[in-house]
Amino acid sequence: MKNFVVPIVALLLAAATQSTSFAYSCCGAASYKHIGCSDPVSYQGAKQQCHTVMKTCREVVYEQQSYTCYKNVYETVYDEKTINCVKHVAETHYRDCSYTVCKPVYETKYRTCNYTVCKPVWETKTKNICYTVCKPVYETKTKDICYTVCKPVYETKTKQICYTVCKPVYETRTKDICYTVCKPVWETKTKNICYTVCKPVWETKTKDVCYTVCKPVYETKTKTYCYTVCKPVYETKTKTYCYNVCKPVYETSMREVCETICKPVHYTKEVQICCGRWETQVTECPGPVVKKCVQEPGCWVWDPCCCRCVYCPGECKTICVQCPPRKICKKVWIPEVQTKTVNCVRYEQEVVKKMVPFTCCKYVNETKTKTCTYTVCTMVPEQKTKTCTYTVCHMVPETVKKTCTYKVCRMVPETVTKTCTYRVCHMVPETVKKTCTYTVCRMVPEQKVKTCTYTVCTMVPQTVKKTCTYKVCHMVPETVTKTCTYRVCRMVQECHTKQVPYTTCKMVAETHTKKVPYTVCKPVCYTQVVKVPRCVCKQVPYTATRCVPKVICKQVPVQVCCPAPSCTAAAPSCSDCAK
């Protein structure tokens, strides 16, 4: 059955693909210049048609299966046992040790130091200064002045002004506007579409499969084995050992110690001291130049208008006048350098040797004997026998037969026609008329007359007479005497004495005692718990895995190729491809 199905399916697929491939080749060749659709036999004769067929294959798969086994596990168990032990504990003792320390003792002393201080002494003095002062003398005079004043005279007048005003005149008008509107018109159409559908046809088949299964067969066996156990045997022994003990022996000796002492040495040296005195210097400074207004003497003149004599003042001039000089007193410091002899002290170090007693400690070895008791543990081997039971598994092969049912699928092509409905939209133009109303504004000119009132100002001249009073200043020189007070400073030397501290260091010997530690070993007996090992056997279950073979069926795609039939019949034209 299988041998007939495969060629039939191959022929059907070749017939289905021949028409489509020919159509594709024709339509594709239509775009080239020198290729036509009338003779495609030369390429189709050499081409093979290939398609894929599903083939059923058997495959052996191994499944993992778990089972439980038992194994012997030896476990070490520790038993507790108490034994006597001896340990040496170090014990610390202290002994007194004397030593000498030189301690510095500081002492503060004072020495007298003389120094000179310059003290300023101020002295007040007076001095008479004569200078000239110009005193102003004022004189009051009168004078008549004639001048002209313009008085304003106001007059009110009227005037007519003609002007033009534009008034807006509004007018309403109408206008027809034509425009085109596109209206959509929908049209329903139908179209038949042919397409091929492959329908699956399932066929059920059976097949006998033989496979081998390994069955486990368990067998119980026993085994005897010997093992050695070490038993501890304790034995008490004594031991005598010698040890050394260091005993301190103290001895007093003398040693030479060098000590440094600071010794004062007096000497004199000359010192340059900067001093000086204040002197008063008088400097004469010329007076400032001042601008002064001076009026020349006037004269009497006959005035025919008034029929009397009128005094005409002289001309005013500005002259520069030198003020009297002034004296400036200032103090000037005149430095002086004086040489003085000063008593000084310096300290020189001097090394002094002296004998100081000290204590020396020596350690003398002394041998002592001590007897110790200790326990010795000896392990004695002992043979023992033990019987163990264990299980052995044998795998026995067994052939099993199984009937498998499987399905074969065949794809049968079927042509289906489908009618599709679709809508087509056409835009139809339509002319629409619309009337618009709008307003027009015209400006109409209009003449108007306006009366304005305004004021005119006329200036009328008028003569006015005025009497002015003024002052005339005369500078009268006057001599003035002034008494000035000033201070003079003199530097007076004064001797002072002050106490200057200094420190003296003195080394004082001081004896101290300190504790010196030493170690003595002391035996201490104690009890210790020891763990003795022994072996214990026990059965422990564990899981093992074995592989069981299983045959399964699966579909594998296979590509089948067969030659295409020759196109000796009338080939379809390009117009058929286009359809």
C-alpha positions as a Python dict, from the first residue, in 0.01 Angstrom:
ca = {
    (1, 'M'): (0, 0, 0),
    (2, 'K'): (284, 237, 94),
    (3, 'N'): (466, 174, -237),
    (4, 'F'): (159, 289, -439),
    (5, 'V'): (75, 596, -236),
    (6, 'V'): (409, 778, -279),
    (7, 'P'): (417, 787, -667),
    (8, 'I'): (50, 896, -684),
    (9, 'V'): (111, 1185, -445),
    (10, 'A'): (424, 1284, -641),
    (11, 'L'): (231, 1293, -969),
    (12, 'L'): (-50, 1504, -821),
    (13, 'L'): (196, 1756, -680),
    (14, 'A'): (388, 1771, -1009),
    (15, 'A'): (65, 1838, -1202),
    (16, 'A'): (-38, 2111, -956),
    (17, 'T'): (297, 2290, -963),
    (18, 'Q'): (344, 2266, -1341),
    (19, 'S'): (73, 2516, -1425),
    (20, 'T'): (175, 2762, -1155),
    (21, 'S'): (546, 2745, -1242),
    (22, 'F'): (467, 2795, -1611),
    (23, 'A'): (250, 3095, -1531),
    (24, 'Y'): (519, 3247, -1312),
    (25, 'S'): (786, 3193, -1575),
    (26, 'C'): (571, 3354, -1846),
    (27, 'C'): (476, 3653, -1635),
    (28, 'G'): (832, 3701, -1521),
    (29, 'A'): (970, 3680, -1873),
    (30, 'A'): (727, 3943, -2000),
    (31, 'S'): (952, 4216, -1860),
    (32, 'Y'): (1255, 4110, -2071),
    (33, 'K'): (1312, 4203, -2435),
    (34, 'H'): (1418, 3877, -2607),
    (35, 'I'): (1228, 3612, -2405),
    (36, 'G'): (879, 3504, -2512),
    (37, 'C'): (611, 3280, -2358),
    (38, 'S'): (563, 3060, -2663),
    (39, 'D'): (853, 2809, -2605),
    (40, 'P'): (920, 2719, -2236),
    (41, 'V'): (982, 2344, -2317),
    (42, 'S'): (1363, 2368, -2320),
    (43, 'Y'): (1386, 2459, -1944),
    (44, 'Q'): (1088, 2252, -1820),
    (45, 'G'): (1221, 1931, -1978),
    (46, 'A'): (1544, 1939, -1775),
    (47, 'K'): (1384, 2056, -1445),
    (48, 'Q'): (1285, 1805, -1174),
    (49, 'Q'): (984, 1849, -946),
    (50, 'C'): (1069, 1796, -573),
    (51, 'H'): (825, 1771, -282),
    (52, 'T'): (830, 1665, 85),
    (53, 'V'): (659, 1346, 216),
    (54, 'M'): (621, 1247, 586),
    (55, 'K'): (777, 906, 663),
    (56, 'T'): (723, 699, 980),
    (57, 'C'): (1043, 579, 1153),
    (58, 'R'): (1105, 371, 1465),
    (59, 'E'): (1345, 491, 1730),
    (60, 'V'): (1464, 310, 2043),
    (61, 'V'): (1458, 541, 2349),
    (62, 'Y'): (1604, 443, 2686),
    (63, 'E'): (1398, 545, 2990),
    (64, 'Q'): (1562, 581, 3332),
    (65, 'Q'): (1410, 367, 3612),
    (66, 'S'): (1501, 402, 3982),
    (67, 'Y'): (1521, 112, 4234),
    (68, 'T'): (1641, 81, 4597),
    (69, 'C'): (1954, -112, 4708),
    (70, 'Y'): (2127, -162, 5044),
    (71, 'K'): (2498, -129, 5127),
    (72, 'N'): (2711, -179, 5441),
    (73, 'V'): (2845, 140, 5597),
    (74, 'Y'): (3105, 125, 5875),
    (75, 'E'): (3069, 404, 6128),
    (76, 'T'): (3328, 492, 6392),
    (77, 'V'): (3180, 530, 6744),
    (78, 'Y'): (3384, 688, 7025),
    (79, 'D'): (3357, 561, 7385),
    (80, 'E'): (3459, 795, 7666),
    (81, 'K'): (3732, 682, 7914),
    (82, 'T'): (3880, 872, 8211),
    (83, 'I'): (4264, 875, 8262),
    (84, 'N'): (4495, 1051, 8513),
    (85, 'C'): (4748, 1305, 8377),
    (86, 'V'): (5014, 1536, 8520),
    (87, 'K'): (5097, 1884, 8390),
    (88, 'H'): (5354, 2143, 8499),
    (89, 'V'): (5211, 2485, 8584),
    (90, 'A'): (5444, 2785, 8585),
    (91, 'E'): (5406, 2993, 8904),
    (92, 'T'): (5538, 3348, 8926),
    (93, 'H'): (5715, 3475, 9244),
    (94, 'Y'): (5847, 3824, 9317),
    (95, 'R'): (6163, 3943, 9500),
    (96, 'D'): (6265, 4297, 9601),
    (97, 'C'): (6549, 4467, 9410),
    (98, 'S'): (6698, 4807, 9512),
    (99, 'Y'): (6841, 5060, 9262),
    (100, 'T'): (6966, 5421, 9278),
    (101, 'V'): (6823, 5705, 9065),
    (102, 'C'): (6972, 6056, 9030),
    (103, 'K'): (6687, 6304, 9049),
    (104, 'P'): (6736, 6666, 8931),
    (105, 'V'): (6635, 6935, 9186),
    (106, 'Y'): (6579, 7280, 9036),
    (107, 'E'): (6631, 7594, 9251),
    (108, 'T'): (6536, 7947, 9149),
    (109, 'K'): (6770, 8233, 9253),
    (110, 'Y'): (6767, 8609, 9190),
    (111, 'R'): (7048, 8851, 9097),
    (112, 'T'): (7041, 9233, 9096),
    (113, 'C'): (7074, 9411, 8758),
    (114, 'N'): (7119, 9794, 8723),
    (115, 'Y'): (6989, 9978, 8411),
    (116, 'T'): (6946, 10344, 8307),
    (117, 'V'): (6619, 10496, 8180),
    (118, 'C'): (6585, 10838, 8005),
    (119, 'K'): (6281, 11019, 8151),
    (120, 'P'): (6129, 11315, 7962),
    (121, 'V'): (6082, 11641, 8169),
    (122, 'W'): (5843, 11895, 8016),
    (123, 'E'): (5884, 12274, 8077),
    (124, 'T'): (5625, 12538, 7983),
    (125, 'K'): (5742, 12874, 7839),
    (126, 'T'): (5566, 13189, 7705),
    (127, 'K'): (5651, 13427, 7418),
    (128, 'N'): (5493, 13760, 7296),
    (129, 'I'): (5419, 13789, 6920),
    (130, 'C'): (5324, 14129, 6762),
    (131, 'Y'): (5125, 14131, 6434),
    (132, 'T'): (4913, 14384, 6237),
    (133, 'V'): (4540, 14333, 6178),
    (134, 'C'): (4330, 14540, 5931),
    (135, 'K'): (3990, 14624, 6084),
    (136, 'P'): (3701, 14706, 5847),
    (137, 'V'): (3512, 15042, 5901),
    (138, 'Y'): (3172, 15055, 5724),
    (139, 'E'): (3000, 15382, 5602),
    (140, 'T'): (2634, 15396, 5482),
    (141, 'K'): (2547, 15606, 5167),
    (142, 'T'): (2233, 15659, 4947),
    (143, 'K'): (2186, 15693, 4567),
    (144, 'D'): (1882, 15765, 4337),
    (145, 'I'): (1842, 15527, 4035),
    (146, 'C'): (1591, 15589, 3747),
    (147, 'Y'): (1482, 15287, 3539),
    (148, 'T'): (1205, 15199, 3284),
    (149, 'V'): (943, 14925, 3349),
    (150, 'C'): (714, 14772, 3075),
    (151, 'K'): (358, 14715, 3202),
    (152, 'P'): (143, 14449, 3024),
    (153, 'V'): (-203, 14562, 2887),
    (154, 'Y'): (-438, 14271, 2797),
    (155, 'E'): (-714, 14297, 2521),
    (156, 'T'): (-974, 14027, 2439),
    (157, 'K'): (-1057, 13958, 2065),
    (158, 'T'): (-1275, 13708, 1866),
    (159, 'K'): (-1208, 13524, 1532),
    (160, 'Q'): (-1415, 13288, 1309),
    (161, 'I'): (-1245, 12970, 1174),
    (162, 'C'): (-1389, 12756, 886),
    (163, 'Y'): (-1300, 12378, 882),
    (164, 'T'): (-1417, 12063, 696),
    (165, 'V'): (-1546, 11744, 867),
    (166, 'C'): (-1583, 11402, 685),
    (167, 'K'): (-1896, 11209, 792),
    (168, 'P'): (-1917, 10829, 721),
    (169, 'V'): (-2219, 10708, 511),
    (170, 'Y'): (-2278, 10326, 524),
    (171, 'E'): (-2445, 10134, 230),
    (172, 'T'): (-2548, 9764, 229),
    (173, 'R'): (-2488, 9554, -88),
    (174, 'T'): (-2527, 9187, -197),
    (175, 'K'): (-2309, 8959, -419),
    (176, 'D'): (-2358, 8607, -566),
    (177, 'I'): (-2062, 8358, -528),
    (178, 'C'): (-2049, 8027, -723),
    (179, 'Y'): (-1826, 7739, -598),
    (180, 'T'): (-1790, 7362, -676),
    (181, 'V'): (-1843, 7084, -418),
    (182, 'C'): (-1739, 6715, -480),
    (183, 'K'): (-2003, 6470, -348),
    (184, 'P'): (-1903, 6102, -289),
    (185, 'V'): (-2113, 5837, -477),
    (186, 'W'): (-2063, 5478, -352),
    (187, 'E'): (-2105, 5171, -586),
    (188, 'T'): (-2113, 4809, -467),
    (189, 'K'): (-1933, 4543, -680),
    (190, 'T'): (-1865, 4167, -646),
    (191, 'K'): (-1563, 3954, -752),
    (192, 'N'): (-1505, 3572, -757),
    (193, 'I'): (-1168, 3448, -618),
    (194, 'C'): (-1057, 3085, -677),
    (195, 'Y'): (-796, 2930, -444),
    (196, 'T'): (-676, 2575, -361),
    (197, 'V'): (-707, 2424, -10),
    (198, 'C'): (-526, 2104, 97),
    (199, 'K'): (-754, 1894, 321),
    (200, 'P'): (-590, 1635, 551),
    (201, 'V'): (-712, 1270, 517),
    (202, 'W'): (-608, 1057, 816),
    (203, 'E'): (-561, 675, 794),
    (204, 'T'): (-515, 452, 1101),
    (205, 'K'): (-261, 161, 1089),
    (206, 'T'): (-126, -94, 1341),
    (207, 'K'): (221, -245, 1390),
    (208, 'D'): (373, -508, 1623),
    (209, 'V'): (690, -401, 1805),
    (210, 'C'): (913, -647, 1997),
    (211, 'Y'): (1153, -514, 2266),
    (212, 'T'): (1363, -661, 2546),
    (213, 'V'): (1315, -571, 2915),
    (214, 'C'): (1570, -661, 3188),
    (215, 'K'): (1401, -779, 3507),
    (216, 'P'): (1600, -768, 3837),
    (217, 'V'): (1639, -1100, 4033),
    (218, 'Y'): (1763, -1048, 4392),
    (219, 'E'): (1972, -1317, 4581),
    (220, 'T'): (2068, -1300, 4949),
    (221, 'K'): (2426, -1409, 5050),
    (222, 'T'): (2634, -1412, 5370),
    (223, 'K'): (3005, -1331, 5421),
    (224, 'T'): (3234, -1373, 5723),
    (225, 'Y'): (3533, -1136, 5765),
    (226, 'C'): (3791, -1086, 6044),
    (227, 'Y'): (3895, -749, 6187),
    (228, 'T'): (4140, -635, 6455),
    (229, 'V'): (4045, -422, 6758),
    (230, 'C'): (4312, -249, 6973),
    (231, 'K'): (4240, -262, 7348),
    (232, 'P'): (4420, -13, 7578),
    (233, 'V'): (4629, -155, 7871),
    (234, 'Y'): (4731, 106, 8130),
    (235, 'E'): (5059, 71, 8337),
    (236, 'T'): (5175, 303, 8619),
    (237, 'K'): (5550, 402, 8630),
    (238, 'T'): (5771, 637, 8833),
    (239, 'K'): (6051, 864, 8712),
    (240, 'T'): (6311, 1072, 8897),
    (241, 'Y'): (6442, 1389, 8726),
    (242, 'C'): (6671, 1673, 8833),
    (243, 'Y'): (6594, 2043, 8779),
    (244, 'N'): (6785, 2366, 8843),
    (245, 'V'): (6659, 2652, 9061),
    (246, 'C'): (6822, 3000, 9035),
    (247, 'K'): (6877, 3166, 9375),
    (248, 'P'): (6951, 3541, 9386),
    (249, 'V'): (7271, 3658, 9566),
    (250, 'Y'): (7291, 4035, 9633),
    (251, 'E'): (7631, 4219, 9643),
    (252, 'T'): (7699, 4591, 9711),
    (253, 'S'): (7969, 4766, 9499),
    (254, 'M'): (8094, 5120, 9437),
    (255, 'R'): (8104, 5287, 9095),
    (256, 'E'): (8234, 5619, 8968),
    (257, 'V'): (7967, 5861, 8834),
    (258, 'C'): (8038, 6179, 8633),
    (259, 'E'): (7811, 6474, 8720),
    (260, 'T'): (7788, 6804, 8529),
    (261, 'I'): (7763, 7125, 8738),
    (262, 'C'): (7690, 7475, 8599),
    (263, 'K'): (7941, 7725, 8755),
    (264, 'P'): (7876, 8106, 8730),
    (265, 'V'): (8156, 8325, 8579),
    (266, 'H'): (8127, 8708, 8618),
    (267, 'Y'): (8256, 8940, 8342),
    (268, 'T'): (8198, 9293, 8209),
    (269, 'K'): (8122, 9416, 7857),
    (270, 'E'): (8065, 9749, 7686),
    (271, 'V'): (7719, 9819, 7542),
    (272, 'Q'): (7620, 10089, 7292),
    (273, 'I'): (7302, 10264, 7418),
    (274, 'C'): (7097, 10475, 7176),
    (275, 'C'): (6967, 10791, 7348),
    (276, 'G'): (6911, 11156, 7252),
    (277, 'R'): (6737, 11485, 7338),
    (278, 'W'): (6454, 11703, 7209),
    (279, 'E'): (6530, 12052, 7070),
    (280, 'T'): (6279, 12322, 6973),
    (281, 'Q'): (6328, 12479, 6630),
    (282, 'V'): (6147, 12806, 6540),
    (283, 'T'): (6073, 12857, 6168),
    (284, 'E'): (5936, 13184, 6027),
    (285, 'C'): (5680, 13130, 5753),
    (286, 'P'): (5567, 13427, 5529),
    (287, 'G'): (5200, 13523, 5549),
    (288, 'P'): (4957, 13436, 5272),
    (289, 'V'): (4875, 13679, 4989),
    (290, 'V'): (4508, 13789, 5016),
    (291, 'K'): (4301, 13967, 4748),
    (292, 'K'): (4138, 14286, 4887),
    (293, 'C'): (3879, 14521, 4732),
    (294, 'V'): (3983, 14892, 4765),
    (295, 'Q'): (3768, 15193, 4654),
    (296, 'E'): (3937, 15507, 4526),
    (297, 'P'): (3825, 15846, 4671),
    (298, 'G'): (3522, 16003, 4493),
    (299, 'C'): (3442, 16366, 4392),
    (300, 'W'): (3144, 16607, 4404),
    (301, 'V'): (2979, 16689, 4067),
    (302, 'W'): (2711, 16949, 3995),
    (303, 'D'): (2385, 16790, 3877),
    (304, 'P'): (2182, 17035, 3664),
    (305, 'C'): (1871, 16817, 3686),
    (306, 'C'): (1857, 16833, 4062),
    (307, 'C'): (2023, 17176, 4086),
    (308, 'R'): (2268, 17048, 4346),
    (309, 'C'): (2605, 16881, 4390),
    (310, 'V'): (2603, 16501, 4376),
    (311, 'Y'): (2887, 16282, 4519),
    (312, 'C'): (3033, 16036, 4269),
    (313, 'P'): (3216, 15745, 4441),
    (314, 'G'): (3557, 15636, 4319),
    (315, 'E'): (3640, 15322, 4126),
    (316, 'C'): (3665, 14983, 4318),
    (317, 'K'): (3989, 14790, 4254),
    (318, 'T'): (4108, 14446, 4368),
    (319, 'I'): (4467, 14444, 4498),
    (320, 'C'): (4687, 14166, 4649),
    (321, 'V'): (4798, 14227, 5010),
    (322, 'Q'): (5076, 14032, 5189),
    (323, 'C'): (4966, 13912, 5538),
    (324, 'P'): (5216, 13935, 5830),
    (325, 'P'): (5456, 13636, 5870),
    (326, 'R'): (5395, 13364, 6130),
    (327, 'K'): (5644, 13161, 6337),
    (328, 'I'): (5618, 12778, 6362),
    (329, 'C'): (5773, 12594, 6661),
    (330, 'K'): (5851, 12221, 6618),
    (331, 'K'): (6041, 11968, 6831),
    (332, 'V'): (6330, 11778, 6671),
    (333, 'W'): (6481, 11459, 6824),
    (334, 'I'): (6865, 11466, 6820),
    (335, 'P'): (6994, 11104, 6861),
    (336, 'E'): (7314, 11028, 7064),
    (337, 'V'): (7505, 10700, 7115),
    (338, 'Q'): (7658, 10637, 7461),
    (339, 'T'): (7894, 10357, 7563),
    (340, 'K'): (7829, 10191, 7904),
    (341, 'T'): (7998, 9907, 8090),
    (342, 'V'): (7753, 9628, 8199),
    (343, 'N'): (7823, 9346, 8449),
    (344, 'C'): (7725, 9005, 8303),
    (345, 'V'): (7724, 8643, 8428),
    (346, 'R'): (7770, 8329, 8216),
    (347, 'Y'): (7743, 7968, 8327),
    (348, 'E'): (8015, 7719, 8237),
    (349, 'Q'): (7965, 7343, 8266),
    (350, 'E'): (8215, 7150, 8484),
    (351, 'V'): (8230, 6769, 8512),
    (352, 'V'): (8274, 6634, 8870),
    (353, 'K'): (8348, 6266, 8947),
    (354, 'K'): (8212, 6095, 9260),
    (355, 'M'): (8174, 5737, 9395),
    (356, 'V'): (7815, 5605, 9419),
    (357, 'P'): (7722, 5270, 9588),
    (358, 'F'): (7497, 5026, 9394),
    (359, 'T'): (7357, 4676, 9455),
    (360, 'C'): (7430, 4394, 9208),
    (361, 'C'): (7215, 4078, 9194),
    (362, 'K'): (7367, 3743, 9082),
    (363, 'Y'): (7173, 3420, 9024),
    (364, 'V'): (7336, 3096, 9154),
    (365, 'N'): (7218, 2760, 9012),
    (366, 'E'): (7106, 2495, 9265),
    (367, 'T'): (7020, 2134, 9159),
    (368, 'K'): (6709, 1962, 9308),
    (369, 'T'): (6565, 1611, 9259),
    (370, 'K'): (6194, 1528, 9210),
    (371, 'T'): (6008, 1192, 9164),
    (372, 'C'): (5698, 1186, 8936),
    (373, 'T'): (5438, 911, 8883),
    (374, 'Y'): (5289, 873, 8532),
    (375, 'T'): (5061, 628, 8350),
    (376, 'V'): (5161, 456, 8020),
    (377, 'C'): (4887, 332, 7784),
    (378, 'T'): (4971, 31, 7557),
    (379, 'M'): (4733, -73, 7277),
    (380, 'V'): (4701, -461, 7259),
    (381, 'P'): (4555, -595, 6926),
    (382, 'E'): (4264, -851, 6945),
    (383, 'Q'): (4116, -1052, 6653),
    (384, 'K'): (3734, -1061, 6606),
    (385, 'T'): (3503, -1225, 6349),
    (386, 'K'): (3182, -1077, 6204),
    (387, 'T'): (2918, -1224, 5964),
    (388, 'C'): (2747, -984, 5720),
    (389, 'T'): (2439, -1045, 5502),
    (390, 'Y'): (2419, -874, 5162),
    (391, 'T'): (2190, -884, 4855),
    (392, 'V'): (2310, -947, 4496),
    (393, 'C'): (2096, -833, 4199),
    (394, 'H'): (2102, -1017, 3858),
    (395, 'M'): (1936, -860, 3551),
    (396, 'V'): (1740, -1132, 3351),
    (397, 'P'): (1643, -1026, 2992),
    (398, 'E'): (1277, -1082, 2884),
    (399, 'T'): (1124, -1023, 2536),
    (400, 'V'): (793, -832, 2531),
    (401, 'K'): (567, -785, 2227),
    (402, 'K'): (361, -464, 2187),
    (403, 'T'): (109, -355, 1922),
    (404, 'C'): (138, 15, 1825),
    (405, 'T'): (-135, 214, 1649),
    (406, 'Y'): (-33, 511, 1439),
    (407, 'K'): (-197, 754, 1197),
    (408, 'V'): (-87, 848, 842),
    (409, 'C'): (-196, 1183, 703),
    (410, 'R'): (-251, 1254, 329),
    (411, 'M'): (-309, 1606, 201),
    (412, 'V'): (-586, 1612, -73),
    (413, 'P'): (-600, 1937, -278),
    (414, 'E'): (-950, 2097, -323),
    (415, 'T'): (-1041, 2407, -527),
    (416, 'V'): (-1269, 2657, -346),
    (417, 'T'): (-1439, 2964, -500),
    (418, 'K'): (-1513, 3267, -281),
    (419, 'T'): (-1725, 3571, -377),
    (420, 'C'): (-1600, 3903, -234),
    (421, 'T'): (-1813, 4219, -215),
    (422, 'Y'): (-1638, 4557, -221),
    (423, 'R'): (-1742, 4924, -252),
    (424, 'V'): (-1604, 5180, -502),
    (425, 'C'): (-1631, 5553, -433),
    (426, 'H'): (-1670, 5811, -718),
    (427, 'M'): (-1642, 6185, -646),
    (428, 'V'): (-1916, 6375, -849),
    (429, 'P'): (-1858, 6755, -881),
    (430, 'E'): (-2164, 6981, -805),
    (431, 'T'): (-2189, 7364, -849),
    (432, 'V'): (-2341, 7555, -550),
    (433, 'K'): (-2448, 7924, -557),
    (434, 'K'): (-2432, 8141, -238),
    (435, 'T'): (-2545, 8505, -183),
    (436, 'C'): (-2317, 8719, 45),
    (437, 'T'): (-2419, 9054, 206),
    (438, 'Y'): (-2150, 9317, 275),
    (439, 'T'): (-2140, 9686, 389),
    (440, 'V'): (-1963, 9974, 201),
    (441, 'C'): (-1855, 10293, 386),
    (442, 'R'): (-1823, 10636, 202),
    (443, 'M'): (-1681, 10950, 367),
    (444, 'V'): (-1897, 11268, 281),
    (445, 'P'): (-1722, 11611, 347),
    (446, 'E'): (-1919, 11882, 542),
    (447, 'Q'): (-1820, 12251, 602),
    (448, 'K'): (-1844, 12397, 959),
    (449, 'V'): (-1768, 12743, 1117),
    (450, 'K'): (-1622, 12791, 1470),
    (451, 'T'): (-1577, 13120, 1670),
    (452, 'C'): (-1254, 13139, 1882),
    (453, 'T'): (-1182, 13396, 2160),
    (454, 'Y'): (-818, 13494, 2226),
    (455, 'T'): (-628, 13752, 2440),
    (456, 'V'): (-364, 13997, 2307),
    (457, 'C'): (-101, 14138, 2546),
    (458, 'T'): (57, 14487, 2474),
    (459, 'M'): (365, 14607, 2674),
    (460, 'V'): (342, 14986, 2776),
    (461, 'P'): (678, 15148, 2895),
    (462, 'Q'): (676, 15341, 3233),
    (463, 'T'): (966, 15529, 3411),
    (464, 'V'): (1021, 15455, 3786),
    (465, 'K'): (1263, 15628, 4032),
    (466, 'K'): (1426, 15428, 4319),
    (467, 'T'): (1658, 15530, 4609),
    (468, 'C'): (1929, 15265, 4694),
    (469, 'T'): (2125, 15247, 5020),
    (470, 'Y'): (2477, 15093, 5009),
    (471, 'K'): (2776, 15048, 5244),
    (472, 'V'): (3139, 15151, 5184),
    (473, 'C'): (3414, 14959, 5371),
    (474, 'H'): (3750, 15117, 5474),
    (475, 'M'): (4030, 14889, 5612),
    (476, 'V'): (4206, 15051, 5916),
    (477, 'P'): (4538, 14882, 6021),
    (478, 'E'): (4576, 14796, 6398),
    (479, 'T'): (4874, 14641, 6585),
    (480, 'V'): (4786, 14343, 6820),
    (481, 'T'): (5017, 14164, 7067),
    (482, 'K'): (4959, 13789, 7133),
    (483, 'T'): (5116, 13572, 7405),
    (484, 'C'): (5195, 13210, 7293),
    (485, 'T'): (5259, 12924, 7538),
    (486, 'Y'): (5479, 12633, 7430),
    (487, 'R'): (5639, 12326, 7600),
    (488, 'V'): (6006, 12221, 7594),
    (489, 'C'): (6107, 11857, 7663),
    (490, 'R'): (6439, 11759, 7835),
    (491, 'M'): (6552, 11394, 7875),
    (492, 'V'): (6675, 11326, 8235),
    (493, 'Q'): (6867, 11004, 8303),
    (494, 'E'): (6742, 10789, 8594),
    (495, 'C'): (6901, 10469, 8734),
    (496, 'H'): (6678, 10167, 8823),
    (497, 'T'): (6747, 9829, 8982),
    (498, 'K'): (6557, 9502, 8909),
    (499, 'Q'): (6580, 9140, 9030),
    (500, 'V'): (6646, 8889, 8745),
    (501, 'P'): (6556, 8520, 8821),
    (502, 'Y'): (6776, 8226, 8713),
    (503, 'T'): (6747, 7848, 8774),
    (504, 'T'): (7016, 7619, 8925),
    (505, 'C'): (7001, 7240, 8869),
    (506, 'K'): (7130, 6998, 9138),
    (507, 'M'): (7135, 6615, 9104),
    (508, 'V'): (7017, 6432, 9421),
    (509, 'A'): (7068, 6054, 9454),
    (510, 'E'): (6749, 5859, 9549),
    (511, 'T'): (6714, 5484, 9627),
    (512, 'H'): (6408, 5291, 9494),
    (513, 'T'): (6289, 4931, 9536),
    (514, 'K'): (6112, 4730, 9265),
    (515, 'K'): (5958, 4381, 9241),
    (516, 'V'): (6145, 4143, 9004),
    (517, 'P'): (5939, 3839, 8888),
    (518, 'Y'): (6081, 3483, 8852),
    (519, 'T'): (5906, 3159, 8746),
    (520, 'V'): (5890, 2823, 8933),
    (521, 'C'): (5741, 2508, 8767),
    (522, 'K'): (5487, 2321, 8987),
    (523, 'P'): (5339, 1974, 8894),
    (524, 'V'): (4955, 1954, 8896),
    (525, 'C'): (4760, 1623, 8868),
    (526, 'Y'): (4432, 1628, 8671),
    (527, 'T'): (4181, 1384, 8520),
    (528, 'Q'): (4118, 1377, 8143),
    (529, 'V'): (3839, 1208, 7946),
    (530, 'V'): (3973, 1027, 7633),
    (531, 'K'): (3755, 905, 7342),
    (532, 'V'): (3833, 543, 7232),
    (533, 'P'): (3721, 462, 6873),
    (534, 'R'): (3532, 143, 6769),
    (535, 'C'): (3367, 44, 6437),
    (536, 'V'): (2989, -24, 6400),
    (537, 'C'): (2841, -170, 6078),
    (538, 'K'): (2487, -78, 5957),
    (539, 'Q'): (2274, -120, 5642),
    (540, 'V'): (2210, 204, 5447),
    (541, 'P'): (1956, 214, 5160),
    (542, 'Y'): (2046, 398, 4839),
    (543, 'T'): (1871, 458, 4505),
    (544, 'A'): (2020, 327, 4179),
    (545, 'T'): (1913, 409, 3822),
    (546, 'R'): (1888, 168, 3528),
    (547, 'C'): (1802, 229, 3160),
    (548, 'V'): (1497, 45, 3006),
    (549, 'P'): (1472, 46, 2621),
    (550, 'K'): (1144, 168, 2459),
    (551, 'V'): (1052, 186, 2088),
    (552, 'I'): (859, 495, 1967),
    (553, 'C'): (729, 595, 1622),
    (554, 'K'): (773, 943, 1480),
    (555, 'Q'): (710, 1126, 1151),
    (556, 'V'): (1023, 1231, 957),
    (557, 'P'): (1001, 1463, 648),
    (558, 'V'): (1156, 1308, 330),
    (559, 'Q'): (1215, 1501, 2),
    (560, 'V'): (1109, 1309, -314),
    (561, 'C'): (1220, 1430, -660),
    (562, 'C'): (1067, 1316, -993),
    (563, 'P'): (1103, 1451, -1353),
    (564, 'A'): (834, 1694, -1473),
    (565, 'P'): (622, 1605, -1780),
    (566, 'S'): (712, 1782, -2106),
    (567, 'C'): (495, 2071, -2220),
    (568, 'T'): (416, 1950, -2579),
    (569, 'A'): (60, 2072, -2550),
    (570, 'A'): (-46, 2424, -2629),
    (571, 'A'): (118, 2654, -2377),
    (572, 'P'): (-94, 2919, -2214),
    (573, 'S'): (-36, 3271, -2336),
    (574, 'C'): (68, 3573, -2130),
    (575, 'S'): (-288, 3698, -2141),
    (576, 'D'): (-396, 3384, -1956),
    (577, 'C'): (-126, 3449, -1693),
    (578, 'A'): (-253, 3797, -1648),
    (579, 'K'): (-601, 3660, -1578),
}
